[in-house]
Amino acid sequence: MPKIRSFSAPWLQEPNPGHKLFEQAEETNRLPASIASSRNASQGPNRTIAHRGNEVFVARGREIRWGDLADLKDAWEAQQSRTGSASHLNGDSSDSSFEVYDEETSRLPQGPGYRVIKTPVASEIRQLVISPNKDQLAVLTSHTVHVCMLPDTSHLTSGETAPFKPKFWTVGPTTHVTSKSAVVSALWHPLGVNGSCLVTVTEDAVVREWELSTIDRWSFDTPTLEVDLKKLADGTSLDQDFGASTSTNKAFSPDDFDMKVASACFASRNSNGWAPMTLWVAMAEGDVYALCPLLPRRWSPPPTLIPSLSVSVAQKIETLETDPEATREEKLLAKQQLEWMADLDNQEPKLLDGPYGEVTEVYSRPSRPGSIPRLQGPFELAVAPQDEQDDEVELKDIFVIGAKRNTADLMMGEDFELYADDDDKDSLSVSVICLLSTSGQVKVCLDIDGVEAQWLPPRNASTRAFPDQDVPSLLVFHTFDTLKPAEITPDSWPVFSEDVTTRYAFYVTHAAGITYVSLAPWVSLLESELQSDSEAGADFRFDLMAKGQRAEVDRIYTPQHAQNVLAAATAFKSSDLGHFVLSATHNDPVIMFFDTPESELMSDRQETPVSTEHGETPEPLTVWEPRPLFHPSEVLSRPSTLPPWVDALRTSRKRPLMQQEVRLSVATLEIFTESHRLVSSEVFELNNAVAELFRKCEALTYELKEQITKVYEVNQRIETISGEGESRSTKEQNISEEMLVRNRIDVMKVRQENLARRVDNLRKRLGQVSTRELSDKEKAWAEEVRTLAGSILGDEEEEEDTTSASISTAGKSLKRFEEVQTLRDALFEQAQQLQSTDSVDGTASPMPVMKIPSEIRKQKVAQVMSLLDRETALVEAVKSRLERLSIE
């Protein structure tokens, strides 16, 4: 998991203006924290934070507060710099760029970086869901849905101080009302045209699609598609009516308990196959359903979606045609998918301009076989007995990670490969479904079979019912708990939140804290096993992997007060603010900054080099462990209820008792009893708050001593490394820190040069010692040289297995060499005899002319010349062979 760097953002803490974004609303400011938190927990999920880049939208009560976090941070830094300069000049630390909070009117001040957005809602806002194009914001209460047309950032940062009133539309003014079922989820369809299709799911299992258009008011009043899942679960043919019932009188039905919706979810737009158009619905009782394909009337697919569906449907048709064991239901399903694809292929898409200058292809929803798909489920979960939950535990949220796009099958036979995103490289080829229960238990399930498009059969007696159809199932790959047994509360509503760094990481937010979960440790390993063609020992490998590899689960935040209800964690990642997670209690923000990975830091440094002379200095490394901020209990700042009670008592029927002496009576006893109850409750809360503050202050002293000790140790190490400690011990040496650093750098350079020289010498020695093997040509040449040496010199160690041809050649050459030696010896003997004769006579007479016959002389000379010619020829032959070998 990413390492937490800090738990604080000074520009969002009290008394800075950024803290006003997270303060309580006016209507809940007078309620005790325990009552407000219990009321918020029982009304559904708490997703009150949404963001658009660095802009954040925070719901407080019935209003939305907008703030630009980057502007708030810059304004706070500018204020700090001006405050510091003013304090040095004249001691004035005031800053006129910010307006203070008006205690009399209890209004949020307007200023740079934040504004108030007025809403027409009549009750507390529970969820904020921003559209994919970041231009619309769905605002949900417990029973109503509104859509806010978000203005451009320039309109919110125009400098005006009045509350901003954008255009609001009420979705389903006669459908989503307080007299009907509550709204549990509002989802922007991933395939909607320019992100304008909103899907609402109510608690009574009714799914509605709203294709919103600002120029058509009727699109906000009537849904384009309405499906009652309870009716669809019992449906038998396509021609039935699956719309929601309009009657208010409802009879008892077991489906009201078994199909009570807890949450719903879509996969991402870039998922493979049918995943982007599959709505997953989690029921409170633990059942999971899928609705595929659920499409708006006009939808825009990504470029690779329709080709991938065509390939998968064609492969399925080809497989069923050659499979003799194919059932009637499978053939009917393949036929319906083929009709659906044929209707889609016959369409000519319309081209629309996208939000960023892109061209979007818009298709119409195929009318065949039908617009309402079949309800698949309930899925059977392969849960071990020790993982089964109690009857009182309910599902609260569902999170789906779609399968990666299969570009290999799509580009089969093409000359080029389709570009794959970085997220698809280490992704699974199956969908991952995560289920979250009230107890904080997370079940990670794998959709091994893959959910495909299904429709009910047409009204035909032969194909009306599928009695032998298999029950779909999900493989429970991993189960873990995010809550301790003491932290479990029956009225809590934990929720999932996406991460911005990887698709296989998410956050679980509950009343006891925020937990980070990463599935990356086993995703790549599981994908390699799924793609492996070998089936030998597959069961053993899967079992070993399931028991060995676990998800990375870590609690990153725990609130100080257990009664606080945390907003769903929202992940941010920007170049201005960094990587952090933002949440909020009922009165304070909760923020956690993470360290940026080293690879991203290196890339950022290469793209934007930092100047240390005139620019900002890089942030130093921290040597302490980050800790969550301590917020004193709001009981210390809450006004007492005793003065209002006294004022009310003076205007009540007991007013005469307040103007006379205290007498023993029943009315006096009632007054004292009521006052004692009020005072005792307030004193009890104050005692607890003061005791908590005292314990924190006492612990802070020990933590401060520990930090001072650590800083002192680090300082001593730095002085030892830089040599500053030695210079201080020797007072005669007056050397600056710059000289010490330079001297140490010079020493290190000399040491580096010596090490480089030693490495070069070792490399040379190793090059001399280590000899490589001879090639075939070199071995042949060496053998020829040895044969020639043996033929000339008569090598006695010649091997016995030498061929007869080489032996005969060597014998002839040796015989000729012996004849030359014999002639040389004979000539030396004759010369010695002549010398000895002259020495005996003792006269220095000239050498007598020896009369040698001309025939003998010519014969001897010819014999010597022939021998010389042979030797010359042999030398030339060896020389030419050596030259050829060197050239080759």
Coordinates of N, CA, C and O in Angstrom, one line a residue, residues 232-377:
L232 N -39.8 -9.3 -12.9 CA -38.9 -10.0 -13.9 C -38.4 -11.3 -13.4 O -38.1 -12.2 -14.2
A233 N -38.3 -11.5 -12.1 CA -37.8 -12.7 -11.6 C -38.8 -13.9 -11.9 O -38.4 -15.0 -12.0
D234 N -40.0 -13.5 -11.9 CA -41.1 -14.5 -12.1 C -41.6 -14.5 -13.6 O -42.5 -15.2 -13.9
G235 N -40.9 -13.8 -14.5 CA -41.4 -13.7 -15.8 C -41.1 -15.0 -16.6 O -40.1 -15.7 -16.3
T236 N -41.9 -15.2 -17.6 CA -41.8 -16.4 -18.5 C -41.6 -16.1 -19.9 O -41.2 -17.0 -20.7
S237 N -42.0 -14.9 -20.4 CA -41.8 -14.6 -21.8 C -41.6 -13.1 -22.0 O -41.7 -12.3 -21.0
L238 N -41.1 -12.7 -23.2 CA -40.8 -11.3 -23.4 C -41.9 -10.4 -23.5 O -41.8 -9.2 -23.3
D239 N -43.1 -10.9 -23.8 CA -44.3 -10.1 -24.0 C -45.0 -9.6 -22.7 O -46.0 -8.8 -22.8
Q240 N -44.5 -10.0 -21.6 CA -45.1 -9.6 -20.3 C -44.8 -8.1 -20.0 O -43.8 -7.5 -20.5
D241 N -45.6 -7.6 -19.1 CA -45.4 -6.2 -18.6 C -44.6 -6.3 -17.3 O -45.0 -6.8 -16.3
F242 N -43.3 -5.7 -17.4 CA -42.4 -5.7 -16.2 C -42.3 -4.3 -15.6 O -41.3 -4.1 -14.8
G243 N -43.2 -3.4 -15.9 CA -43.1 -2.1 -15.3 C -43.5 -2.1 -13.9 O -44.2 -3.0 -13.3
A244 N -43.1 -1.0 -13.2 CA -43.5 -0.9 -11.7 C -45.0 -0.6 -11.6 O -45.6 0.0 -12.4
S245 N -45.5 -1.2 -10.5 CA -46.9 -1.0 -10.2 C -47.2 0.4 -9.7 O -46.5 0.9 -8.9
T246 N -48.3 1.0 -10.2 CA -48.7 2.3 -9.8 C -49.6 2.3 -8.6 O -49.9 3.4 -8.0
S247 N -50.1 1.2 -8.2 CA -51.1 1.2 -7.1 C -50.4 1.3 -5.8 O -49.3 0.8 -5.6
T248 N -51.0 2.0 -4.8 CA -50.4 2.2 -3.5 C -50.7 1.1 -2.5 O -49.9 0.9 -1.6
N249 N -51.7 0.3 -2.8 CA -52.1 -0.8 -1.9 C -51.3 -2.0 -2.3 O -51.5 -2.5 -3.5
K250 N -50.5 -2.5 -1.5 CA -49.7 -3.7 -1.8 C -50.0 -4.8 -0.9 O -50.0 -4.6 0.3
A251 N -50.1 -6.0 -1.4 CA -50.3 -7.2 -0.6 C -49.0 -7.7 -0.1 O -47.9 -7.3 -0.6
F252 N -49.1 -8.6 0.9 CA -47.8 -9.2 1.4 C -47.2 -10.1 0.4 O -47.9 -10.8 -0.3
S253 N -45.9 -10.0 0.2 CA -45.2 -10.9 -0.7 C -43.8 -11.2 -0.1 O -43.1 -10.3 0.5
P254 N -43.4 -12.5 -0.2 CA -42.0 -12.8 0.4 C -40.9 -12.1 -0.4 O -39.8 -11.9 0.2
D255 N -41.2 -11.7 -1.6 CA -40.1 -11.0 -2.4 C -39.8 -9.6 -1.8 O -38.7 -9.1 -2.0
D256 N -40.7 -9.0 -1.0 CA -40.4 -7.8 -0.3 C -39.3 -7.9 0.6 O -38.6 -6.9 0.9
F257 N -39.0 -9.0 1.2 CA -37.9 -9.3 2.1 C -36.7 -9.8 1.4 O -35.5 -9.4 1.6
D258 N -36.9 -10.8 0.5 CA -35.8 -11.4 -0.2 C -35.2 -10.5 -1.3 O -34.0 -10.7 -1.7
M259 N -35.9 -9.5 -1.8 CA -35.5 -8.7 -2.9 C -35.5 -7.2 -2.4 O -36.0 -6.3 -3.2
K260 N -35.0 -7.0 -1.3 CA -34.8 -5.6 -0.8 C -33.4 -5.1 -1.2 O -32.4 -5.6 -0.7
V261 N -33.3 -4.2 -2.1 CA -32.1 -3.8 -2.7 C -31.2 -3.0 -1.7 O -31.7 -2.1 -0.9
A262 N -30.0 -3.4 -1.6 CA -29.0 -2.6 -0.8 C -28.1 -1.7 -1.6 O -27.8 -0.6 -1.2
S263 N -27.7 -2.2 -2.8 CA -26.8 -1.3 -3.6 C -26.8 -1.9 -5.0 O -27.2 -3.1 -5.2
A264 N -26.3 -1.1 -6.0 CA -26.2 -1.5 -7.4 C -24.9 -0.9 -7.9 O -24.4 0.1 -7.4
C265 N -24.4 -1.5 -9.0 CA -23.1 -1.1 -9.5 C -23.0 -1.5 -11.0 O -23.4 -2.6 -11.4
F266 N -22.3 -0.7 -11.8 CA -21.8 -1.0 -13.2 C -20.3 -1.2 -13.1 O -19.6 -0.7 -12.3
A267 N -19.8 -1.9 -14.1 CA -18.4 -2.0 -14.4 C -18.0 -0.7 -15.1 O -18.8 0.0 -15.6
S268 N -16.7 -0.5 -15.3 CA -16.2 0.6 -16.0 C -16.5 0.5 -17.5 O -16.7 -0.5 -18.0
R269 N -16.3 1.7 -18.1 CA -16.6 1.8 -19.6 C -15.7 1.0 -20.4 O -16.0 0.4 -21.5
N270 N -14.4 0.8 -20.0 CA -13.4 0.2 -20.7 C -13.3 -1.3 -20.4 O -12.3 -2.0 -20.8
S271 N -14.3 -1.9 -19.8 CA -14.3 -3.3 -19.5 C -14.6 -4.1 -20.8 O -15.0 -3.6 -21.8
N272 N -14.3 -5.4 -20.7 CA -14.5 -6.3 -21.8 C -15.9 -6.8 -22.0 O -16.6 -7.0 -21.0
G273 N -16.3 -7.0 -23.3 CA -17.5 -7.7 -23.6 C -18.8 -7.0 -23.1 O -19.0 -5.8 -23.2
W274 N -19.6 -7.9 -22.4 CA -20.9 -7.4 -21.9 C -20.8 -6.7 -20.6 O -21.8 -6.2 -20.0
A275 N -19.6 -6.6 -20.0 CA -19.5 -6.0 -18.7 C -20.0 -4.6 -18.5 O -20.6 -4.2 -17.6
P276 N -19.7 -3.6 -19.5 CA -20.2 -2.2 -19.3 C -21.7 -2.1 -19.3 O -22.2 -1.1 -18.8
M277 N -22.4 -3.1 -19.9 CA -23.9 -3.0 -19.9 C -24.5 -3.9 -19.0 O -25.7 -4.3 -19.2
T278 N -23.8 -4.4 -18.0 CA -24.3 -5.3 -17.0 C -24.5 -4.6 -15.7 O -23.6 -4.0 -15.1
L279 N -25.8 -4.6 -15.2 CA -26.1 -3.9 -13.9 C -26.1 -5.0 -12.8 O -26.9 -6.0 -12.9
W280 N -25.2 -4.9 -11.8 CA -25.1 -5.9 -10.7 C -25.9 -5.3 -9.5 O -25.7 -4.1 -9.2
V281 N -26.8 -6.1 -9.0 CA -27.7 -5.6 -7.9 C -27.5 -6.5 -6.7 O -27.6 -7.8 -6.8
A282 N -27.2 -6.0 -5.5 CA -27.0 -6.7 -4.3 C -28.2 -6.5 -3.4 O -28.6 -5.3 -3.1
M283 N -28.8 -7.6 -3.0 CA -29.9 -7.5 -2.0 C -29.4 -7.6 -0.6 O -28.4 -8.1 -0.3
A284 N -30.2 -7.0 0.3 CA -29.8 -6.9 1.7 C -29.7 -8.3 2.3 O -28.9 -8.5 3.2
E285 N -30.5 -9.2 1.8 CA -30.5 -10.6 2.4 C -29.3 -11.4 2.0 O -29.1 -12.5 2.4
G286 N -28.5 -10.9 1.0 CA -27.3 -11.6 0.6 C -27.3 -12.1 -0.8 O -26.3 -12.6 -1.3
D287 N -28.4 -12.0 -1.6 CA -28.5 -12.4 -2.9 C -27.9 -11.4 -3.9 O -27.9 -10.2 -3.6
V288 N -27.4 -11.9 -5.0 CA -26.8 -11.1 -6.0 C -27.4 -11.4 -7.4 O -27.5 -12.6 -7.7
Y289 N -27.8 -10.4 -8.1 CA -28.5 -10.5 -9.4 C -27.7 -9.7 -10.4 O -27.0 -8.7 -10.1
A290 N -27.9 -10.1 -11.7 CA -27.3 -9.4 -12.8 C -28.3 -9.1 -13.9 O -29.2 -10.0 -14.2
L291 N -28.3 -7.9 -14.5 CA -29.2 -7.6 -15.6 C -28.4 -7.2 -16.8 O -27.7 -6.1 -16.8
C292 N -28.4 -8.0 -17.8 CA -27.6 -7.8 -19.0 C -28.3 -8.2 -20.2 O -28.9 -9.3 -20.3
P293 N -28.4 -7.4 -21.3 CA -27.8 -6.0 -21.4 C -28.8 -5.0 -21.0 O -29.9 -5.0 -21.5
L294 N -28.4 -4.0 -20.2 CA -29.2 -2.9 -19.8 C -28.6 -1.7 -20.5 O -27.6 -1.2 -20.0
L295 N -29.3 -1.2 -21.5 CA -28.8 -0.1 -22.3 C -29.9 1.0 -22.4 O -31.1 0.7 -22.3
P296 N -29.4 2.2 -22.5 CA -30.4 3.3 -22.8 C -30.9 3.3 -24.2 O -30.4 2.5 -25.0
R297 N -31.8 4.1 -24.5 CA -32.4 4.1 -25.8 C -31.4 4.5 -26.9 O -31.4 4.0 -28.0
R298 N -30.6 5.5 -26.5 CA -29.4 5.9 -27.4 C -28.2 5.8 -26.5 O -28.1 6.3 -25.4
W299 N -27.2 5.1 -27.1 CA -26.0 4.8 -26.3 C -24.8 4.9 -27.2 O -24.9 4.8 -28.5
S300 N -23.6 5.1 -26.6 CA -22.4 5.3 -27.4 C -21.3 4.4 -26.8 O -20.8 4.6 -25.7
P301 N -21.0 3.3 -27.6 CA -20.0 2.4 -27.1 C -18.6 2.8 -27.4 O -18.3 3.7 -28.3
P302 N -17.6 2.3 -26.7 CA -16.2 2.6 -27.0 C -15.8 1.9 -28.3 O -16.6 1.0 -28.8
P303 N -14.7 2.3 -29.0 CA -14.4 1.7 -30.3 C -14.3 0.2 -30.4 O -14.6 -0.4 -31.4
T304 N -13.8 -0.4 -29.3 CA -13.6 -1.8 -29.4 C -14.7 -2.7 -28.9 O -14.6 -3.9 -28.9
L305 N -15.8 -2.1 -28.4 CA -16.9 -2.9 -27.8 C -17.6 -3.7 -28.8 O -17.8 -5.0 -28.6
I306 N -18.2 -3.1 -29.8 CA -19.0 -3.9 -30.8 C -18.2 -4.9 -31.6 O -18.6 -6.0 -31.7
P307 N -16.9 -4.6 -32.0 CA -16.1 -5.7 -32.7 C -15.9 -6.9 -31.7 O -15.9 -8.0 -32.2
S308 N -15.6 -6.6 -30.4 CA -15.3 -7.7 -29.5 C -16.6 -8.5 -29.3 O -16.5 -9.8 -29.2
L309 N -17.8 -7.9 -29.2 CA -19.0 -8.7 -29.1 C -19.3 -9.5 -30.3 O -19.8 -10.6 -30.2
S310 N -19.0 -8.9 -31.5 CA -19.2 -9.7 -32.7 C -18.3 -10.9 -32.8 O -18.8 -12.0 -33.2
V311 N -17.1 -10.8 -32.4 CA -16.2 -11.9 -32.4 C -16.6 -13.0 -31.4 O -16.7 -14.2 -31.7
S312 N -17.1 -12.6 -30.2 CA -17.5 -13.6 -29.2 C -18.8 -14.3 -29.6 O -18.9 -15.5 -29.4
V313 N -19.7 -13.6 -30.2 CA -21.0 -14.2 -30.6 C -20.7 -15.1 -31.8 O -21.2 -16.3 -31.8
A314 N -19.8 -14.7 -32.7 CA -19.5 -15.6 -33.8 C -18.8 -16.9 -33.4 O -19.1 -18.0 -33.9
Q315 N -17.9 -16.8 -32.4 CA -17.2 -18.0 -31.9 C -18.2 -18.9 -31.2 O -18.1 -20.1 -31.3
K316 N -19.2 -18.3 -30.5 CA -20.1 -19.1 -29.8 C -21.0 -19.9 -30.7 O -21.3 -21.0 -30.5
I317 N -21.5 -19.2 -31.8 CA -22.3 -19.8 -32.8 C -21.6 -21.0 -33.5 O -22.1 -22.1 -33.7
E318 N -20.3 -20.8 -33.8 CA -19.5 -21.8 -34.5 C -19.3 -23.0 -33.5 O -19.3 -24.1 -34.0
T319 N -19.1 -22.7 -32.3 CA -18.9 -23.8 -31.3 C -20.2 -24.7 -31.1 O -20.2 -25.9 -31.1
L320 N -21.4 -24.0 -31.0 CA -22.6 -24.7 -30.8 C -23.0 -25.5 -32.1 O -23.7 -26.6 -31.9
E321 N -22.7 -25.1 -33.2 CA -23.0 -25.8 -34.5 C -22.3 -27.1 -34.5 O -22.8 -28.1 -35.1
T322 N -21.1 -27.2 -34.0 CA -20.3 -28.4 -34.1 C -20.4 -29.2 -32.8 O -19.8 -30.3 -32.7
D323 N -21.1 -28.8 -31.8 CA -21.3 -29.5 -30.5 C -22.5 -30.3 -30.5 O -23.6 -29.7 -30.5
P324 N -22.5 -31.6 -30.5 CA -23.7 -32.4 -30.5 C -24.4 -32.4 -29.2 O -25.6 -32.8 -29.1
E325 N -23.7 -32.0 -28.1 CA -24.3 -32.0 -26.8 C -24.9 -30.7 -26.4 O -25.3 -30.5 -25.2
A326 N -25.0 -29.8 -27.3 CA -25.6 -28.4 -27.0 C -27.0 -28.6 -26.7 O -27.8 -29.3 -27.4
T327 N -27.5 -27.9 -25.7 CA -28.9 -28.0 -25.3 C -29.7 -27.0 -26.1 O -29.2 -26.1 -26.8
R328 N -31.0 -27.1 -25.9 CA -32.0 -26.3 -26.6 C -31.9 -24.8 -26.1 O -32.0 -23.9 -26.8
E329 N -31.7 -24.7 -24.8 CA -31.6 -23.4 -24.2 C -30.3 -22.6 -24.7 O -30.4 -21.4 -25.0
E330 N -29.2 -23.3 -24.8 CA -28.0 -22.7 -25.3 C -28.2 -22.2 -26.8 O -27.7 -21.1 -27.2
K331 N -28.8 -23.0 -27.6 CA -29.0 -22.7 -29.0 C -30.0 -21.5 -29.1 O -29.8 -20.6 -29.9
L332 N -31.0 -21.4 -28.3 CA -31.9 -20.3 -28.3 C -31.2 -19.0 -27.9 O -31.4 -17.9 -28.4
L333 N -30.4 -19.1 -26.8 CA -29.7 -18.0 -26.3 C -28.7 -17.4 -27.4 O -28.6 -16.2 -27.7
A334 N -28.0 -18.4 -28.1 CA -27.1 -17.9 -29.2 C -27.9 -17.3 -30.3 O -27.4 -16.3 -30.9
K335 N -29.1 -17.8 -30.6 CA -29.9 -17.2 -31.7 C -30.3 -15.8 -31.3 O -30.3 -14.9 -32.1
Q336 N -30.7 -15.6 -30.0 CA -31.1 -14.3 -29.6 C -29.9 -13.3 -29.6 O -30.1 -12.1 -30.0
Q337 N -28.8 -13.7 -29.2 CA -27.6 -12.8 -29.3 C -27.3 -12.5 -30.8 O -26.9 -11.4 -31.1
L338 N -27.4 -13.5 -31.6 CA -27.2 -13.2 -33.1 C -28.2 -12.2 -33.6 O -27.8 -11.3 -34.4
E339 N -29.5 -12.3 -33.2 CA -30.4 -11.3 -33.7 C -30.1 -9.9 -33.1 O -30.2 -8.9 -33.8
W340 N -29.7 -9.9 -31.9 CA -29.3 -8.6 -31.3 C -28.1 -8.0 -32.0 O -28.1 -6.8 -32.3
M341 N -27.1 -8.8 -32.3 CA -25.9 -8.3 -33.1 C -26.3 -7.9 -34.5 O -25.8 -6.9 -35.1
A342 N -27.2 -8.6 -35.1 CA -27.6 -8.3 -36.5 C -28.4 -7.0 -36.5 O -28.1 -6.2 -37.4
D343 N -29.2 -6.8 -35.6 CA -29.9 -5.5 -35.5 C -28.9 -4.3 -35.3 O -29.1 -3.2 -35.8
L344 N -27.9 -4.6 -34.5 CA -26.9 -3.6 -34.3 C -26.0 -3.3 -35.5 O -25.6 -2.2 -35.8
D345 N -25.7 -4.4 -36.2 CA -24.8 -4.2 -37.4 C -25.6 -3.5 -38.6 O -24.9 -2.9 -39.4
N346 N -26.9 -3.6 -38.6 CA -27.6 -3.0 -39.7 C -27.8 -1.5 -39.4 O -28.3 -0.8 -40.3
Q347 N -27.4 -1.0 -38.3 CA -27.6 0.4 -38.0 C -26.4 1.2 -38.6 O -25.3 0.8 -38.6
E348 N -26.7 2.5 -38.9 CA -25.7 3.4 -39.3 C -25.5 4.4 -38.2 O -26.4 5.2 -37.9
P349 N -24.4 4.4 -37.5 CA -24.3 5.2 -36.3 C -24.3 6.7 -36.6 O -23.8 7.1 -37.7
K350 N -24.8 7.5 -35.7 CA -24.8 8.9 -35.8 C -23.6 9.5 -35.1 O -23.2 9.0 -34.1
L351 N -23.0 10.5 -35.7 CA -21.8 11.1 -35.2 C -22.2 12.4 -34.4 O -22.9 13.3 -35.0
L352 N -21.7 12.5 -33.2 CA -22.0 13.6 -32.4 C -20.6 14.1 -31.8 O -19.7 13.4 -31.7
D353 N -20.6 15.4 -31.6 CA -19.3 16.0 -31.0 C -19.3 15.7 -29.5 O -20.3 16.0 -28.8
G354 N -18.1 15.2 -29.1 CA -18.0 14.9 -27.7 C -17.6 16.1 -26.9 O -17.4 17.3 -27.4
P355 N -17.4 16.0 -25.6 CA -17.0 17.2 -24.7 C -15.7 17.7 -25.0 O -15.4 18.9 -24.7
Y356 N -14.7 16.9 -25.4 CA -13.3 17.3 -25.6 C -12.9 17.4 -27.1 O -11.8 17.1 -27.4
G357 N -13.9 17.7 -28.0 CA -13.6 17.7 -29.4 C -13.6 16.3 -30.0 O -13.2 16.3 -31.2
E358 N -13.9 15.3 -29.3 CA -13.9 14.0 -29.9 C -15.3 13.7 -30.6 O -16.3 14.3 -30.3
V359 N -15.2 12.8 -31.6 CA -16.4 12.4 -32.3 C -17.0 11.1 -31.7 O -16.3 10.1 -31.5
T360 N -18.2 11.1 -31.3 CA -18.9 10.0 -30.6 C -19.9 9.3 -31.5 O -20.7 10.0 -32.2
E361 N -19.8 8.0 -31.6 CA -20.7 7.3 -32.4 C -21.9 6.9 -31.5 O -21.7 6.3 -30.5
V362 N -23.1 7.2 -32.0 CA -24.3 6.9 -31.2 C -25.2 5.9 -31.9 O -25.4 6.0 -33.1
Y363 N -25.5 4.8 -31.2 CA -26.4 3.7 -31.7 C -27.7 3.8 -31.0 O -27.8 4.3 -29.9
S364 N -28.7 3.1 -31.6 CA -30.0 2.9 -31.0 C -30.0 1.5 -30.3 O -29.4 0.6 -30.8
R365 N -30.7 1.4 -29.2 CA -30.9 0.1 -28.6 C -31.6 -0.9 -29.5 O -32.7 -0.6 -30.0
P366 N -31.0 -2.0 -29.7 CA -31.7 -3.0 -30.6 C -33.0 -3.4 -30.0 O -33.2 -3.6 -28.8
S367 N -34.0 -3.5 -30.9 CA -35.4 -3.9 -30.5 C -35.6 -5.4 -30.5 O -36.6 -5.8 -30.0
R368 N -34.7 -6.1 -31.1 CA -34.8 -7.6 -31.1 C -33.7 -8.2 -30.3 O -32.5 -7.7 -30.4
P369 N -33.9 -9.1 -29.5 CA -35.2 -9.8 -29.2 C -36.1 -9.0 -28.2 O -37.3 -9.2 -28.2
G370 N -35.5 -8.0 -27.5 CA -36.4 -7.2 -26.6 C -35.5 -6.2 -25.9 O -34.3 -6.3 -25.8
S371 N -36.2 -5.1 -25.3 CA -35.4 -4.1 -24.6 C -35.1 -4.4 -23.2 O -34.2 -3.8 -22.6
I372 N -35.9 -5.3 -22.6 CA -35.7 -5.7 -21.2 C -35.0 -7.1 -21.2 O -35.6 -8.1 -21.7
P373 N -33.9 -7.2 -20.6 CA -33.2 -8.4 -20.5 C -33.7 -9.3 -19.4 O -34.6 -8.9 -18.6
R374 N -33.2 -10.5 -19.4 CA -33.7 -11.5 -18.3 C -32.9 -11.2 -17.1 O -31.7 -10.8 -17.1
L375 N -33.5 -11.4 -15.9 CA -32.8 -11.3 -14.6 C -32.0 -12.5 -14.3 O -32.6 -13.6 -14.2
Q376 N -30.7 -12.4 -14.3 CA -29.9 -13.6 -14.0 C -29.6 -13.6 -12.5 O -29.1 -12.7 -11.9
G377 N -29.9 -14.8 -11.9 CA -29.6 -14.9 -10.5 C -30.8 -15.5 -9.8 O -31.8 -15.9 -10.4

